[in-house]
mmCIF file of C-alpha atoms and ligand atoms in Angstrom:
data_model
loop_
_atom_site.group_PDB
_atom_site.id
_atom_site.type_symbol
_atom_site.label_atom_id
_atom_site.label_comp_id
_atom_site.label_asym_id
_atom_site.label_seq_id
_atom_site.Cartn_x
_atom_site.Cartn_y
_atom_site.Cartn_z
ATOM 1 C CA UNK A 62 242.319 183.811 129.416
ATOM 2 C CA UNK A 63 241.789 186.300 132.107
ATOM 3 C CA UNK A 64 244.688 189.400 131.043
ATOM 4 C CA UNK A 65 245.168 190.229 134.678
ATOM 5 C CA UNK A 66 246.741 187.038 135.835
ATOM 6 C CA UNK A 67 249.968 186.905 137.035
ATOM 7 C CA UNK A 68 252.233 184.309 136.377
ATOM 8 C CA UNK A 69 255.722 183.369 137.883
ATOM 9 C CA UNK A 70 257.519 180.170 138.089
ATOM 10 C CA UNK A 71 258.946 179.143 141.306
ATOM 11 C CA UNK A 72 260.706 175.625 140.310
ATOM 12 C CA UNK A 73 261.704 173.162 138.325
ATOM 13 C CA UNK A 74 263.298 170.510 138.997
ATOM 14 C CA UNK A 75 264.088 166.925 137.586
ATOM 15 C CA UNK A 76 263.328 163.680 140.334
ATOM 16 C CA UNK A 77 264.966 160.420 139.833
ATOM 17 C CA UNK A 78 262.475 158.311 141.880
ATOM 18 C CA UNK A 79 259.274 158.520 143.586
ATOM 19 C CA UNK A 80 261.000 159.470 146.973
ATOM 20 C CA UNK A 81 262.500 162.323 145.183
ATOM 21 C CA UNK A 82 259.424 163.409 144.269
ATOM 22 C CA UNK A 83 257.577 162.841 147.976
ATOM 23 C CA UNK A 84 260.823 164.683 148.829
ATOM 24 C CA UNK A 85 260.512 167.874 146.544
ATOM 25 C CA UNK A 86 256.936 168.097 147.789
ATOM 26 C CA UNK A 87 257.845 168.042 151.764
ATOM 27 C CA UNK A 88 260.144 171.231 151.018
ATOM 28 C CA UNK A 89 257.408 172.742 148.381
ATOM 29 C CA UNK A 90 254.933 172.497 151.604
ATOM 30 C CA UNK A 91 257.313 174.517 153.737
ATOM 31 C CA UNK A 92 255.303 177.847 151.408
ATOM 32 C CA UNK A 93 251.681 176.625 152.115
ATOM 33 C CA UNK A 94 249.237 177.723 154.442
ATOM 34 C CA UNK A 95 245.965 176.822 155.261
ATOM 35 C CA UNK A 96 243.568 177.991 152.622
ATOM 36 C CA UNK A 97 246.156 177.093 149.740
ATOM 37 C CA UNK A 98 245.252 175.416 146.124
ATOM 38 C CA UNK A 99 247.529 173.434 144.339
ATOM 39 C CA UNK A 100 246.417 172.008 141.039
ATOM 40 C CA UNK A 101 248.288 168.689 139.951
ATOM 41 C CA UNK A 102 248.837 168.386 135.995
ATOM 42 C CA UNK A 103 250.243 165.330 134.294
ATOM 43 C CA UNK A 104 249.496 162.357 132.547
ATOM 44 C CA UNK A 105 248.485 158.918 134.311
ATOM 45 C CA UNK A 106 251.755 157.673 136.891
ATOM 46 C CA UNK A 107 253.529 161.140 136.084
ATOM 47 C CA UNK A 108 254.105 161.587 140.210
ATOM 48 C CA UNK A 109 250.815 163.333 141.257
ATOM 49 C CA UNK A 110 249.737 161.408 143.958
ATOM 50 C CA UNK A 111 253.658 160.655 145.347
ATOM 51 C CA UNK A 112 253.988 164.564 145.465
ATOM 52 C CA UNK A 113 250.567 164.543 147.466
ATOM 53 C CA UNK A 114 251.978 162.158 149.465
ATOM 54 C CA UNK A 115 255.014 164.163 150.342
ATOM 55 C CA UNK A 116 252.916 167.102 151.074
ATOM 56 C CA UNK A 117 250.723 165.067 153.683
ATOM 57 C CA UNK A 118 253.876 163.661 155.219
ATOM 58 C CA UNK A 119 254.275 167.627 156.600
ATOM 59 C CA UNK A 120 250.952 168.593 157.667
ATOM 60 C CA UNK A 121 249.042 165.112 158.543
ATOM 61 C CA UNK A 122 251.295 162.690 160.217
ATOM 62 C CA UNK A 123 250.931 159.354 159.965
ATOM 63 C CA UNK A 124 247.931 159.172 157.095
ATOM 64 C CA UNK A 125 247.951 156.935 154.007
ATOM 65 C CA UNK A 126 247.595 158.451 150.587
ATOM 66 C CA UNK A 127 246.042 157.148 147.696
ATOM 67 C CA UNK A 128 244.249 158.786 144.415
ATOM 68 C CA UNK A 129 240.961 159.021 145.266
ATOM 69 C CA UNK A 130 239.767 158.241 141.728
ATOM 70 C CA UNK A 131 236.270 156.906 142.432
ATOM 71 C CA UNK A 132 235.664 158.296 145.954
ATOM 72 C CA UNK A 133 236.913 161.971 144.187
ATOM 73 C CA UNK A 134 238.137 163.341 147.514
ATOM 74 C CA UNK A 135 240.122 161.625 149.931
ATOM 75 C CA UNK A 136 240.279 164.066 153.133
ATOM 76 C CA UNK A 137 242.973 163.866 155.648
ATOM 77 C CA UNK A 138 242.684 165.387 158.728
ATOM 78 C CA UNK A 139 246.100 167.282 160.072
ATOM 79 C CA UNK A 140 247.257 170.883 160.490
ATOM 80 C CA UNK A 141 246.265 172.360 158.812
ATOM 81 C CA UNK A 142 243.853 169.376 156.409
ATOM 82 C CA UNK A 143 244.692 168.225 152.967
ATOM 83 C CA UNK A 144 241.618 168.482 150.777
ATOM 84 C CA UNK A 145 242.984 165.584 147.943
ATOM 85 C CA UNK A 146 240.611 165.882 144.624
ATOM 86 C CA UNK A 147 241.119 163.664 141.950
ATOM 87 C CA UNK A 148 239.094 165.086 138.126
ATOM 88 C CA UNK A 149 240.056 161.889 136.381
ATOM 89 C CA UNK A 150 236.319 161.076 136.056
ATOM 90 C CA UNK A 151 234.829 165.096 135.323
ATOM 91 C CA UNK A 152 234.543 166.549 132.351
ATOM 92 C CA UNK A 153 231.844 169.352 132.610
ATOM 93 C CA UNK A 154 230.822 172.276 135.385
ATOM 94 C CA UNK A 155 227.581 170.159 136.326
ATOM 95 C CA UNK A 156 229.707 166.952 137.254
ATOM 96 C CA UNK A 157 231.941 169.157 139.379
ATOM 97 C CA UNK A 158 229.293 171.003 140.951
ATOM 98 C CA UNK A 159 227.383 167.954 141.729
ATOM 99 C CA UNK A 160 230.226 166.310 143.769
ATOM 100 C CA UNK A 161 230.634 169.288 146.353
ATOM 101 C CA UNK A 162 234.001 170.483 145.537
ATOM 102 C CA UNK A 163 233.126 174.101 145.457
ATOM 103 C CA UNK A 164 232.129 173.653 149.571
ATOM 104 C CA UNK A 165 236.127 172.731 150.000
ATOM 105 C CA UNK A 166 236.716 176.202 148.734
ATOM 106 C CA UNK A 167 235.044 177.576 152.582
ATOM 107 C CA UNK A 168 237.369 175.269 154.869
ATOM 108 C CA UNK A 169 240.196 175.662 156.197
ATOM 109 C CA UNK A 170 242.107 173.367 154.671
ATOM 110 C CA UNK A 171 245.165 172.776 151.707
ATOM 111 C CA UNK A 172 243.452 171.768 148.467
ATOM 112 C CA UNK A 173 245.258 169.020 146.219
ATOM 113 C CA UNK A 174 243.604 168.706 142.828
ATOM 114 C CA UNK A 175 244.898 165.469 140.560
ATOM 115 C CA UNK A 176 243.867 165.870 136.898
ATOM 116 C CA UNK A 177 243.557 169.798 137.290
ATOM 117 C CA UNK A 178 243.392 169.910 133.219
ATOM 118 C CA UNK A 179 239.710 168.465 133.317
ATOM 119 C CA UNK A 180 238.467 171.372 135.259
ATOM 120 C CA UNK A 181 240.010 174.297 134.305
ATOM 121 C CA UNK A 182 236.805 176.468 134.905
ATOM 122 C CA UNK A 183 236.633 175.129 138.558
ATOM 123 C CA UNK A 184 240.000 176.307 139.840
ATOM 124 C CA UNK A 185 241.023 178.814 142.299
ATOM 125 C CA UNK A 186 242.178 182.005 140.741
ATOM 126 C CA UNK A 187 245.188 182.222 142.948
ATOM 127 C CA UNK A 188 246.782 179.138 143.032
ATOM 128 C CA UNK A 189 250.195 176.721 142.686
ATOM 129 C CA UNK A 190 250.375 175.104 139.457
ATOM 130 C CA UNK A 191 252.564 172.299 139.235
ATOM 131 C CA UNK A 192 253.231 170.036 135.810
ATOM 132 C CA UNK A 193 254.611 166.715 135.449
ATOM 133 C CA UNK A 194 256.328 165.116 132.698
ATOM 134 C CA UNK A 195 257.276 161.974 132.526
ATOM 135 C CA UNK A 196 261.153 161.903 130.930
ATOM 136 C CA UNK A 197 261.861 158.568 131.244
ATOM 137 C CA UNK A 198 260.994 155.495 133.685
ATOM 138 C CA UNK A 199 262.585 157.273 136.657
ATOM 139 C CA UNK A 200 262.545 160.761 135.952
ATOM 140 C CA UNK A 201 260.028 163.563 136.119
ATOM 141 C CA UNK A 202 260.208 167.081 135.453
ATOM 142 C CA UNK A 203 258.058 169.319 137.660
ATOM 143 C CA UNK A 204 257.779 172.968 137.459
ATOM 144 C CA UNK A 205 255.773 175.029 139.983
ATOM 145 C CA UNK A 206 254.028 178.050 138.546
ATOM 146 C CA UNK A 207 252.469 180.490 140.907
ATOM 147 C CA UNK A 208 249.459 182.129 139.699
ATOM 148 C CA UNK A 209 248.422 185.301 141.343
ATOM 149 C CA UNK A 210 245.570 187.841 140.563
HETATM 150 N N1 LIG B 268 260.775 160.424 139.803
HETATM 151 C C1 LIG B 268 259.588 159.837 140.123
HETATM 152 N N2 LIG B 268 258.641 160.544 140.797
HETATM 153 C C2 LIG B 268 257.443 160.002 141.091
HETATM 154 N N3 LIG B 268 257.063 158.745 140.758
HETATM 155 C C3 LIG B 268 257.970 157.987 140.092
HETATM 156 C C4 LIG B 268 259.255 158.498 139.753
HETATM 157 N N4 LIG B 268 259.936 157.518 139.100
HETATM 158 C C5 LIG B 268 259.111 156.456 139.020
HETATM 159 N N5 LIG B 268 257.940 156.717 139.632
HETATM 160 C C6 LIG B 268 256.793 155.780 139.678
HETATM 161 O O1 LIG B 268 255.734 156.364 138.922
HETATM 162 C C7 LIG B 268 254.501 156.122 139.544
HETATM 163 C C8 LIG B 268 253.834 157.441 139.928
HETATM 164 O O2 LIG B 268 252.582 157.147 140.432
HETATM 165 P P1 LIG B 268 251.585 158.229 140.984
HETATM 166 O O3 LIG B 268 252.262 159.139 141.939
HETATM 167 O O4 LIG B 268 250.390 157.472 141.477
HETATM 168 O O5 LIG B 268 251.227 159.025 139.628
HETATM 169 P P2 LIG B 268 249.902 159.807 139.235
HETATM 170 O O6 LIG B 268 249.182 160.199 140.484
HETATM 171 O O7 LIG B 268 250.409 160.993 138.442
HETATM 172 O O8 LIG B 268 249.101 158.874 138.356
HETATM 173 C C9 LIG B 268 254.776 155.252 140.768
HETATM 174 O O9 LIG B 268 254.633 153.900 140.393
HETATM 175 C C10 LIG B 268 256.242 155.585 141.074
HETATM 176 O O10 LIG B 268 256.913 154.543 141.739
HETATM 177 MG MG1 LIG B 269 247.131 159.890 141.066
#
């Protein structure tokens, strides 16, 4: 644990369906800029992806998101671009590494990182973090975290 972290938490909130959640992202977005990192924690169909897709929706019109589980990053090209990582599949610094994530780090771009918990070593210092929980069928708690240095 690095003692010079910051920590603050900017939201919580509690969605009642998928659109919510695309929904909760679109106004989250309205604090990014290019350059951002958001890393995406919660368990499999927790809302990660929807929330990416709601973020997309505001910077890259038009583009269909998906977790890019096998291809690892799905890029989408808007203003500024979403960088969309998915760590399902890594589990070490080598695997990471060997994919090219770190060269995401010099664009320009948002960076969206599904399964966030399998890489904590590999994440930006400064950063959003943002937690799902599943509460029931329909509902989802998220709570943004803002990390600062
Ligand atoms: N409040 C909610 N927010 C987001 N998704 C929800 C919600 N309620 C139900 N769902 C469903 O849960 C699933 C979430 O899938 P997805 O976003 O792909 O999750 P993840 O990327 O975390 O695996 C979808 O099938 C969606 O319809
Ligand atoms: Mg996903």
């Amino acid at each position: 644990m690095d003692e010079n972290l910051k920590i603050k938490t900017v939201a919580s909130v509690i969605t009642k369906s998928e659109k919510e959640t695309e929904d909760f992202a679109k106004k989250f977005a309205e604090n990014l800029k290019k350059g951002d990192f958001i890393a995406l924690y919660g368990e499999l169909g927790s809302g990660k992806t929807a929330f990416v897709r709601g973020l997309a929706d505001v910077f890259c019109k038009g583009i269909r998101v998906s977790s890019p589980t096998y291809a690892i990053v799905n890029e989408y090209k808007g203003d500024p671009d979403v960088y969309h990582f998915d760590m399902y599949r890594i589990t070490d610094e080598d695997g990471l590494y060997s994919t090219g994530y770190y060269d995401y780090f010099e664009k320009d771009g948002i960076i969206a990182v599904e399964w966030s918990e399998n890489i904590p070593f590999g994440l930006a210092k400064e950063r959003y973090d943002v937690a799902f929980e599943k509460l029931s069928e329909n509902e989802r708690k998220i709570t943004v975290t803002k990390i600062i240095s």
